[in-house]
Each structure stands twice: as structure tokens, then as C-alpha cells.
């Protein structure tokens, strides 16, 4: 009985964590591109600075990590343990993997920020939707992700949605931008989508392969280390590119005032933390494919917000793309709900066939 209630408690805790991480991912996926683009729209030009801000908010993770540590200490004391739990749970192999994923993320942040600097948010959001096809492919190769007809349909539709845009981009180029810049922005965003589409299943692979049992506290430590190394990578880029010299000048020349300039930078750092923690948190509670699906699902929201707030054009091909994306995610969730119902039915009939032996 006690074992059963403990398992139930674990299940509800995981459900709660899934909801919290989905909310974080929603905030990050829809708000991140908008606030990053805001920096460029208000006269900012530094791509390395922008990519650095995607992960530089990692010190905020110290707060939930401290809460988690004191909770572990309280539980250990209540259980009568004489030794205090260690401050850091991460062991060297996991630290190494997190650092490698962090450096890949830093590179990806640069590619992504390069695209956001040169493309309308609605366009870059739709290209990023193609990330799901890469996530699906790498999830299949790395973690043997199983697919249903519905999830394959979702991946195809969401990717086709991004493809429609790629075929017809004339008239989308921001005023004063050269075709070369636009095309480079487009290509860099496609590479960013492919790279992050690889990073998500890689995180799931690390969760599965590590010798350490993964807890949510450990997920937060991974986030901290990953973001630290990604920021370090971009920080070096900022030094080489002399961003630190330019930032005070950009702030002073900002038409919205110096204080607002810095507020946008801090806002970037915080909103993007929600994105990265949400992404790896959803992998912990669900899978990398679910994380990829949620990111793709939320991109139409970003597009609509960009059209509302930044008055970006909404041409017919964006409408078709949006329709395909919505169809894709409805298909995925319909399949998911159907699968969950079937599993429940199967479990129930299994219990019913086993129980008569004991009655
Ligand atoms: N660096 C990044 N940030 C947000 N979304 C992304 N998709 C691919 N790369 C990304």
C-alpha cells in the first residue's frame, strides 16, 4: 500500500513538473524570439551579444538549486542521516557531457541570433519549425524513439509548413537589407534548427546513458553547467568581435533611452532561461520529441505576436504554413491521447485477467 502511494506520489510529481516545464517552454518559445528581435529593432547590431544573452541568465538557477539543496538536507535530517547531502550532485562524466552540450548550444545560439538579426521574427519562427524533423530523425537514431502514424504525420506537416515559406520568400526582406544578408540569415537559421534538433535528443541520450539516476535537481544542475559553457563560448566571441567596446555606445545612442536598452538585455537573459530549462525539463518528464513538438507548436503563437507587435507582413504563404503547423500539432496530440487511452484499456484488461486468480 505504502509502495503504491509512493509510486502515485511520484507520478503526480512528474505530472506537475511536466506542466511547470511546459509553461516555461511556452514563455521562452513565444517570448524569446520577440525580445531578441526587439534588441535588433531598437538599433542593436551585436549578434554575439545577443547569442550570449540566450544563456547568460544561468545564475538565476542558483535560487531553485539552493531551495532544492535545503530540501534534500531537511529530508536527510528527518531520515536521521548523519552526513549532509553534497552541495553538487553532478559527477565528472555528466559534467563533461553537459559542458559539450553547452558548447554546441553556444554555437547554435550564434547561428540562431544571426538569423533573428536579419529576418522578420515570423519568418525565422517558421524556419525553426523545421527543427522538429531533425529532432525526430536524431531521436530515432540516438534514443530509438518509437513513432506512430500520428507523430509521423505531425512531423511531416510541421516541416512542410516551414518548407512552404522557404519556397516563397520574396517581399519578406526587411527594408534596407541586401538579398545576400537575407539569404545568409535564412541559411544560418536552417543550420541552427538542425543543430538544436540534434541537441534535444542528445540531452535525452545523456539522461539515459549516465550512471547517475536523473532527478529534477540534477536537471537544473545540467542546465546551469550547459548555460555556463554556452555563455563562455559566446563571451569569447564577444571579446574577439569587440562587443564590449560597442555596448555602452549602443546604449547611449538607443532612441528608447539607456535604461530601456539594458532592461531589454536583462529581459533577454531571463526569458531565454525559461526556454532552455523548459526544453530539457520536458525531456526529463517526457521525451525530446515532445519537447520538439511543443517548440514547433508554439511557433505560430510567436508569428501572430510578431505580426501584432512588430507589424510584420502576414502573406498568404505564412497563412498556409500556419495552417499546416496547427494541423500537425492537432494530429500529434490526437495520436498521443488515443495511445494513452489504449494503454489504459490494455492495463485494465491485464489487471482483470490477473485478479481472478487471487479472488
Ligand atoms: N538557439 C536557439 N534558441 C531558440 N530556439 C532555437 N532553435 C534552434 N536554435 C535555437
Tab-separated table of C-alpha atoms and ligand atoms in Angstrom:
chain	number	residue	atom	x	y	z
A	1	UNK	CA	0.000	0.000	0.000
A	2	UNK	CA	2.791	2.361	1.073
A	3	UNK	CA	4.722	1.436	-2.072
A	4	UNK	CA	1.649	2.091	-4.216
A	5	UNK	CA	1.039	5.529	-2.722
A	6	UNK	CA	4.722	6.419	-3.143
A	7	UNK	CA	4.524	5.481	-6.838
A	8	UNK	CA	1.323	7.540	-7.157
A	9	UNK	CA	3.081	10.477	-5.480
A	10	UNK	CA	5.999	10.128	-7.909
A	11	UNK	CA	3.609	10.059	-10.860
A	12	UNK	CA	1.764	13.204	-9.709
A	13	UNK	CA	5.087	14.965	-9.038
A	14	UNK	CA	6.250	14.163	-12.581
A	15	UNK	CA	2.916	15.414	-13.977
A	16	UNK	CA	3.283	18.665	-12.021
A	17	UNK	CA	6.873	19.060	-13.234
A	18	UNK	CA	5.725	18.409	-16.803
A	19	UNK	CA	3.118	21.180	-16.513
A	20	UNK	CA	5.637	23.626	-14.963
A	21	UNK	CA	8.202	22.889	-17.687
A	22	UNK	CA	5.605	23.172	-20.462
A	23	UNK	CA	4.698	26.623	-19.106
A	24	UNK	CA	8.396	27.623	-19.024
A	25	UNK	CA	8.838	26.368	-22.594
A	26	UNK	CA	5.711	28.301	-23.698
A	27	UNK	CA	7.074	31.528	-22.188
A	28	UNK	CA	10.524	31.008	-23.713
A	29	UNK	CA	9.440	29.863	-27.190
A	30	UNK	CA	6.911	32.621	-27.721
A	31	UNK	CA	8.648	35.437	-25.807
A	32	UNK	CA	12.329	34.676	-26.568
A	33	UNK	CA	12.363	35.450	-30.313
A	34	UNK	CA	10.290	38.596	-29.762
A	35	UNK	CA	12.565	40.081	-27.115
A	36	UNK	CA	15.679	39.082	-29.090
A	37	UNK	CA	14.281	40.814	-32.189
A	38	UNK	CA	13.368	43.853	-30.046
A	39	UNK	CA	17.065	44.419	-29.386
A	40	UNK	CA	17.795	44.485	-33.148
A	41	UNK	CA	14.718	46.597	-33.964
A	42	UNK	CA	15.814	49.232	-31.435
A	43	UNK	CA	19.125	49.758	-33.164
A	44	UNK	CA	21.182	46.892	-31.653
A	45	UNK	CA	23.616	45.178	-34.027
A	46	UNK	CA	25.722	42.797	-31.934
A	47	UNK	CA	24.969	39.174	-32.821
A	48	UNK	CA	27.496	37.716	-30.340
A	49	UNK	CA	25.968	39.778	-27.507
A	50	UNK	CA	22.520	38.545	-28.456
A	51	UNK	CA	23.626	34.919	-28.538
A	52	UNK	CA	25.411	35.366	-25.186
A	53	UNK	CA	22.154	36.638	-23.653
A	54	UNK	CA	20.366	33.426	-24.641
A	55	UNK	CA	22.164	31.565	-21.854
A	56	UNK	CA	23.770	34.284	-19.695
A	57	UNK	CA	20.866	34.256	-17.244
A	58	UNK	CA	22.139	30.955	-15.797
A	59	UNK	CA	22.957	32.478	-12.337
A	60	UNK	CA	19.183	32.720	-11.691
A	61	UNK	CA	19.288	28.916	-11.492
A	62	UNK	CA	21.167	29.254	-8.192
A	63	UNK	CA	17.915	30.142	-6.446
A	64	UNK	CA	15.950	26.943	-7.290
A	65	UNK	CA	19.167	24.941	-6.814
A	66	UNK	CA	19.572	26.362	-3.289
A	67	UNK	CA	15.913	25.576	-2.488
A	68	UNK	CA	16.426	22.023	-3.761
A	69	UNK	CA	19.625	21.611	-1.680
A	70	UNK	CA	17.954	22.738	1.570
A	71	UNK	CA	15.027	20.433	0.832
A	72	UNK	CA	17.410	17.477	0.397
A	73	UNK	CA	19.134	18.461	3.646
A	74	UNK	CA	15.839	18.585	5.515
A	75	UNK	CA	14.786	15.171	4.148
A	76	UNK	CA	18.186	13.651	5.074
A	77	UNK	CA	17.961	15.109	8.607
A	78	UNK	CA	14.401	13.808	9.034
A	79	UNK	CA	15.596	10.338	7.950
A	80	UNK	CA	18.294	10.507	10.657
A	81	UNK	CA	21.246	10.560	8.228
A	82	UNK	CA	24.407	11.859	9.892
A	83	UNK	CA	26.126	13.080	6.683
A	84	UNK	CA	24.822	16.165	4.895
A	85	UNK	CA	23.933	15.712	1.215
A	86	UNK	CA	26.592	17.107	-1.091
A	87	UNK	CA	26.106	20.610	-2.454
A	88	UNK	CA	26.651	19.428	-6.040
A	89	UNK	CA	25.199	16.086	-7.140
A	90	UNK	CA	26.750	16.028	-10.596
A	91	UNK	CA	29.588	13.525	-11.167
A	92	UNK	CA	32.511	14.202	-13.592
A	93	UNK	CA	31.155	12.228	-16.641
A	94	UNK	CA	27.868	14.116	-16.529
A	95	UNK	CA	29.753	17.383	-16.053
A	96	UNK	CA	31.762	16.627	-19.190
A	97	UNK	CA	28.660	15.785	-21.255
A	98	UNK	CA	26.884	18.933	-20.022
A	99	UNK	CA	29.916	21.038	-20.980
A	100	UNK	CA	29.980	19.541	-24.513
A	101	UNK	CA	26.229	20.128	-24.929
A	102	UNK	CA	26.817	23.670	-23.617
A	103	UNK	CA	29.438	24.438	-26.271
A	104	UNK	CA	27.153	23.066	-29.020
A	105	UNK	CA	24.360	25.240	-27.605
A	106	UNK	CA	26.650	28.306	-27.669
A	107	UNK	CA	27.392	27.712	-31.353
A	108	UNK	CA	23.700	27.158	-32.019
A	109	UNK	CA	22.814	30.399	-30.200
A	110	UNK	CA	25.126	32.331	-32.520
A	111	UNK	CA	23.558	30.788	-35.654
A	112	UNK	CA	20.079	31.454	-34.302
A	113	UNK	CA	20.800	35.070	-33.289
A	114	UNK	CA	22.379	35.684	-36.713
A	115	UNK	CA	19.055	34.689	-38.303
A	116	UNK	CA	16.926	36.743	-35.902
A	117	UNK	CA	19.097	39.805	-36.682
A	118	UNK	CA	18.361	39.512	-40.408
A	119	UNK	CA	14.889	38.000	-40.782
A	120	UNK	CA	11.432	39.027	-39.621
A	121	UNK	CA	10.552	37.082	-36.437
A	122	UNK	CA	7.617	35.401	-38.185
A	123	UNK	CA	9.937	34.041	-40.890
A	124	UNK	CA	12.667	32.802	-38.551
A	125	UNK	CA	9.978	31.177	-36.342
A	126	UNK	CA	8.653	29.224	-39.313
A	127	UNK	CA	12.112	28.067	-40.374
A	128	UNK	CA	12.763	26.948	-36.793
A	129	UNK	CA	9.639	24.766	-37.074
A	130	UNK	CA	11.702	22.524	-39.406
A	131	UNK	CA	13.787	21.724	-36.312
A	132	UNK	CA	11.185	19.113	-35.459
A	133	UNK	CA	12.143	16.959	-38.460
A	134	UNK	CA	15.759	16.946	-37.248
A	135	UNK	CA	14.676	16.211	-33.662
A	136	UNK	CA	12.574	13.284	-34.905
A	137	UNK	CA	15.429	11.905	-37.010
A	138	UNK	CA	18.053	12.168	-34.253
A	139	UNK	CA	15.618	10.888	-31.598
A	140	UNK	CA	15.122	7.814	-33.785
A	141	UNK	CA	18.877	7.331	-34.220
A	142	UNK	CA	20.048	8.169	-30.691
A	143	UNK	CA	17.273	7.064	-28.339
A	144	UNK	CA	15.275	4.697	-30.589
A	145	UNK	CA	12.183	6.903	-30.380
A	146	UNK	CA	9.089	4.970	-31.480
A	147	UNK	CA	6.767	6.649	-33.972
A	148	UNK	CA	3.051	6.307	-34.617
A	149	UNK	CA	1.228	7.264	-37.814
A	150	UNK	CA	0.077	10.408	-35.979
A	151	UNK	CA	3.516	11.559	-34.856
A	152	UNK	CA	4.957	10.936	-38.353
A	153	UNK	CA	2.048	12.934	-39.811
A	154	UNK	CA	2.765	15.767	-37.332
A	155	UNK	CA	6.469	15.863	-38.193
A	156	UNK	CA	5.727	15.902	-41.943
A	157	UNK	CA	3.100	18.653	-41.656
A	158	UNK	CA	5.169	20.885	-39.366
A	159	UNK	CA	8.184	20.511	-41.639
A	160	UNK	CA	6.130	21.131	-44.778
A	161	UNK	CA	4.844	24.285	-43.061
A	162	UNK	CA	8.397	25.586	-42.858
A	163	UNK	CA	9.113	24.400	-46.415
A	164	UNK	CA	6.228	26.418	-47.893
A	165	UNK	CA	7.900	29.549	-46.596
A	166	UNK	CA	11.308	28.618	-47.948
A	167	UNK	CA	9.830	28.330	-51.456
A	168	UNK	CA	8.339	31.803	-51.458
A	169	UNK	CA	10.204	34.455	-49.546
A	170	UNK	CA	10.174	37.421	-51.889
A	171	UNK	CA	8.712	40.557	-50.371
A	172	UNK	CA	9.623	39.391	-46.870
A	173	UNK	CA	13.042	41.039	-46.784
A	174	UNK	CA	13.202	43.891	-44.222
A	175	UNK	CA	13.711	47.355	-45.768
A	176	UNK	CA	17.350	48.231	-46.384
A	177	UNK	CA	18.621	44.648	-46.158
A	178	UNK	CA	20.552	43.086	-49.043
A	179	UNK	CA	19.469	39.802	-50.642
A	180	UNK	CA	22.797	38.286	-49.570
A	181	UNK	CA	22.167	39.190	-45.910
A	182	UNK	CA	18.658	37.800	-46.116
A	183	UNK	CA	19.802	34.511	-47.680
A	184	UNK	CA	22.623	34.180	-45.120
A	185	UNK	CA	20.112	34.761	-42.311
A	186	UNK	CA	17.891	32.088	-43.823
A	187	UNK	CA	20.690	29.530	-44.143
A	188	UNK	CA	22.086	30.168	-40.649
A	189	UNK	CA	18.596	29.657	-39.195
A	190	UNK	CA	18.222	26.328	-41.031
A	191	UNK	CA	21.598	25.182	-39.625
A	192	UNK	CA	20.522	26.379	-36.134
A	193	UNK	CA	17.325	24.321	-36.484
A	194	UNK	CA	19.349	21.229	-37.479
A	195	UNK	CA	21.848	21.685	-34.649
A	196	UNK	CA	19.268	22.250	-31.922
A	197	UNK	CA	17.261	19.389	-33.447
A	198	UNK	CA	20.318	17.266	-32.642
A	199	UNK	CA	20.947	18.769	-29.168
A	200	UNK	CA	17.493	17.841	-27.795
A	201	UNK	CA	17.813	14.050	-28.430
A	202	UNK	CA	21.442	14.260	-27.299
A	203	UNK	CA	20.223	15.513	-23.899
A	204	UNK	CA	17.772	12.579	-23.744
A	205	UNK	CA	20.580	10.203	-24.672
A	206	UNK	CA	22.723	11.605	-21.839
A	207	UNK	CA	19.836	11.188	-19.343
A	208	UNK	CA	19.549	7.541	-20.434
A	209	UNK	CA	23.232	6.652	-20.601
A	210	UNK	CA	24.563	8.341	-17.475
A	211	UNK	CA	25.227	6.112	-14.489
A	212	UNK	CA	23.642	8.687	-12.177
A	213	UNK	CA	19.907	8.496	-11.533
A	214	UNK	CA	18.469	11.696	-13.011
A	215	UNK	CA	16.380	13.846	-10.688
A	216	UNK	CA	14.925	17.268	-11.416
A	217	UNK	CA	17.568	18.802	-9.173
A	218	UNK	CA	20.211	17.229	-11.402
A	219	UNK	CA	18.379	18.557	-14.488
A	220	UNK	CA	18.775	22.061	-13.016
A	221	UNK	CA	22.484	21.437	-12.433
A	222	UNK	CA	22.819	20.287	-16.066
A	223	UNK	CA	21.056	23.486	-17.158
A	224	UNK	CA	23.471	25.568	-15.064
A	225	UNK	CA	26.607	23.896	-16.470
A	226	UNK	CA	25.281	23.823	-20.046
A	227	UNK	CA	24.382	27.521	-19.986
A	228	UNK	CA	27.698	28.398	-18.326
A	229	UNK	CA	29.686	26.804	-21.174
A	230	UNK	CA	27.382	28.191	-23.878
A	231	UNK	CA	27.817	31.677	-22.380
A	232	UNK	CA	31.578	31.217	-22.157
A	233	UNK	CA	31.668	30.278	-25.853
A	234	UNK	CA	29.698	33.407	-26.812
A	235	UNK	CA	31.662	35.570	-24.344
A	236	UNK	CA	34.852	34.672	-26.253
A	237	UNK	CA	33.026	35.593	-29.475
A	238	UNK	CA	32.084	38.945	-27.900
A	239	UNK	CA	35.702	39.643	-26.919
A	240	UNK	CA	37.033	38.793	-30.409
A	241	UNK	CA	34.305	40.891	-32.009
A	242	UNK	CA	34.950	43.824	-29.597
A	243	UNK	CA	31.308	43.879	-28.455
A	244	UNK	CA	32.222	45.231	-25.012
A	245	UNK	CA	33.511	48.464	-26.539
A	246	UNK	CA	30.335	48.981	-28.553
A	247	UNK	CA	27.701	48.152	-25.900
A	248	UNK	CA	27.966	51.476	-23.921
A	249	UNK	CA	27.793	53.420	-27.199
A	250	UNK	CA	24.773	51.446	-28.409
A	251	UNK	CA	23.083	52.069	-25.049
A	252	UNK	CA	23.739	55.800	-25.215
A	253	UNK	CA	22.508	56.083	-28.786
A	254	UNK	CA	19.399	53.974	-28.147
A	255	UNK	CA	16.323	56.006	-29.096
A	256	UNK	CA	14.394	54.468	-26.160
A	257	UNK	CA	16.983	55.517	-23.580
A	258	UNK	CA	19.932	53.858	-21.894
A	259	UNK	CA	17.911	52.272	-19.079
A	260	UNK	CA	15.460	50.681	-21.529
A	261	UNK	CA	18.367	49.322	-23.576
A	262	UNK	CA	19.747	47.472	-20.544
A	263	UNK	CA	16.259	46.332	-19.482
A	264	UNK	CA	15.854	44.643	-22.891
A	265	UNK	CA	19.223	42.879	-22.401
A	266	UNK	CA	18.269	41.613	-18.921
A	267	UNK	CA	14.810	40.613	-20.199
A	268	UNK	CA	16.504	38.555	-22.927
A	269	UNK	CA	18.633	36.692	-20.387
A	270	UNK	CA	15.644	35.829	-18.183
A	271	UNK	CA	13.125	34.831	-20.868
A	272	UNK	CA	15.659	32.559	-22.598
A	273	UNK	CA	16.417	30.753	-19.298
A	274	UNK	CA	12.756	29.741	-19.281
A	275	UNK	CA	13.191	28.346	-22.807
A	276	UNK	CA	16.270	26.229	-22.063
A	277	UNK	CA	15.097	24.911	-18.675
A	278	UNK	CA	11.660	24.189	-20.157
A	279	UNK	CA	13.231	22.296	-23.089
A	280	UNK	CA	15.438	19.988	-21.007
A	281	UNK	CA	12.792	19.719	-18.262
A	282	UNK	CA	10.191	18.450	-20.765
A	283	UNK	CA	12.773	15.894	-21.975
A	284	UNK	CA	13.146	14.715	-18.347
A	285	UNK	CA	9.370	14.379	-17.843
A	286	UNK	CA	8.518	13.247	-21.374
A	287	UNK	CA	10.872	12.974	-24.334
A	288	UNK	CA	12.969	15.056	-26.713
A	289	UNK	CA	10.296	14.517	-29.389
A	290	UNK	CA	7.659	16.046	-27.074
A	291	UNK	CA	9.982	18.982	-26.398
A	292	UNK	CA	10.480	19.449	-30.162
A	293	UNK	CA	6.737	19.194	-30.831
A	294	UNK	CA	5.955	21.819	-28.170
A	295	UNK	CA	8.531	24.213	-29.625
A	296	UNK	CA	7.058	23.755	-33.121
A	297	UNK	CA	3.509	24.089	-31.812
A	298	UNK	CA	4.271	27.378	-30.108
A	299	UNK	CA	5.964	28.983	-33.086
A	300	UNK	CA	2.682	30.056	-34.719
A	301	UNK	CA	1.957	31.954	-31.490
A	302	UNK	CA	5.273	33.801	-31.939
A	303	UNK	CA	4.330	34.591	-35.541
A	304	UNK	CA	0.959	36.037	-34.607
A	305	UNK	CA	2.547	38.095	-31.795
A	306	UNK	CA	5.203	39.393	-34.239
A	307	UNK	CA	2.511	40.466	-36.683
A	308	UNK	CA	0.620	42.220	-33.845
A	309	UNK	CA	3.556	43.885	-32.040
A	310	UNK	CA	6.069	44.471	-34.834
A	311	UNK	CA	3.567	44.971	-37.677
A	312	UNK	CA	5.299	42.307	-39.782
A	313	UNK	CA	3.613	41.312	-43.043
A	314	UNK	CA	1.377	38.266	-42.994
A	315	UNK	CA	1.395	36.971	-46.583
A	316	UNK	CA	-0.592	34.013	-47.928
A	317	UNK	CA	2.325	31.572	-47.593
A	318	UNK	CA	2.627	32.348	-43.879
A	319	UNK	CA	-1.083	31.589	-43.562
A	320	UNK	CA	-0.651	28.210	-45.332
A	321	UNK	CA	2.377	27.474	-43.169
A	322	UNK	CA	0.443	28.325	-40.020
A	323	UNK	CA	-2.422	26.063	-41.089
A	324	UNK	CA	-0.047	23.129	-41.684
A	325	UNK	CA	1.614	23.703	-38.288
A	326	UNK	CA	-1.718	23.721	-36.456
A	327	UNK	CA	-2.864	20.595	-38.318
A	328	UNK	CA	0.450	18.959	-37.393
A	329	UNK	CA	0.142	19.527	-33.691
A	330	UNK	CA	-3.533	18.580	-33.553
A	331	UNK	CA	-2.516	15.314	-35.239
A	332	UNK	CA	0.261	14.679	-32.698
A	333	UNK	CA	-1.881	15.316	-29.645
A	334	UNK	CA	-4.818	13.353	-31.039
A	335	UNK	CA	-2.463	10.405	-31.567
A	336	UNK	CA	-0.972	10.859	-28.100
A	337	UNK	CA	-4.358	10.935	-26.361
A	338	UNK	CA	-5.524	7.898	-28.385
A	339	UNK	CA	-2.357	5.994	-27.474
A	340	UNK	CA	-2.744	6.863	-23.753
A	341	UNK	CA	-6.376	5.638	-23.825
A	342	UNK	CA	-5.365	2.369	-25.478
A	343	UNK	CA	-2.597	1.810	-22.918
A	344	UNK	CA	-5.046	2.434	-20.067
A	345	UNK	CA	-7.531	-0.045	-21.565
A	346	UNK	CA	-4.767	-2.626	-22.047
A	347	UNK	CA	-3.588	-2.216	-18.443
A	348	UNK	CA	-7.139	-2.531	-17.139
A	349	UNK	CA	-7.795	-5.748	-19.083
A	350	UNK	CA	-4.438	-7.146	-17.904
A	351	UNK	CA	-5.367	-6.451	-14.271
A	352	UNK	CA	-8.789	-8.021	-14.824
A	353	UNK	CA	-7.235	-11.212	-16.195
A	354	UNK	CA	-4.685	-11.448	-13.356
A	355	UNK	CA	-7.003	-10.572	-10.433
A	356	UNK	CA	-9.448	-13.576	-10.630
A	357	UNK	CA	-6.553	-15.874	-9.694
A	358	UNK	CA	-6.310	-14.141	-6.331
A	359	UNK	CA	-10.021	-13.843	-5.583
B	1	LIG	N1	19.426	28.959	-30.063
B	1	LIG	C1	18.133	28.760	-30.214
B	1	LIG	N2	17.265	29.378	-29.434
B	1	LIG	C2	15.955	29.157	-29.597
B	1	LIG	N3	15.430	28.340	-30.473
B	1	LIG	C3	16.281	27.713	-31.260
B	1	LIG	N4	16.085	26.831	-32.234
B	1	LIG	C4	17.274	26.479	-32.728
B	1	LIG	N5	18.235	27.115	-32.094
B	1	LIG	C5	17.652	27.895	-31.170
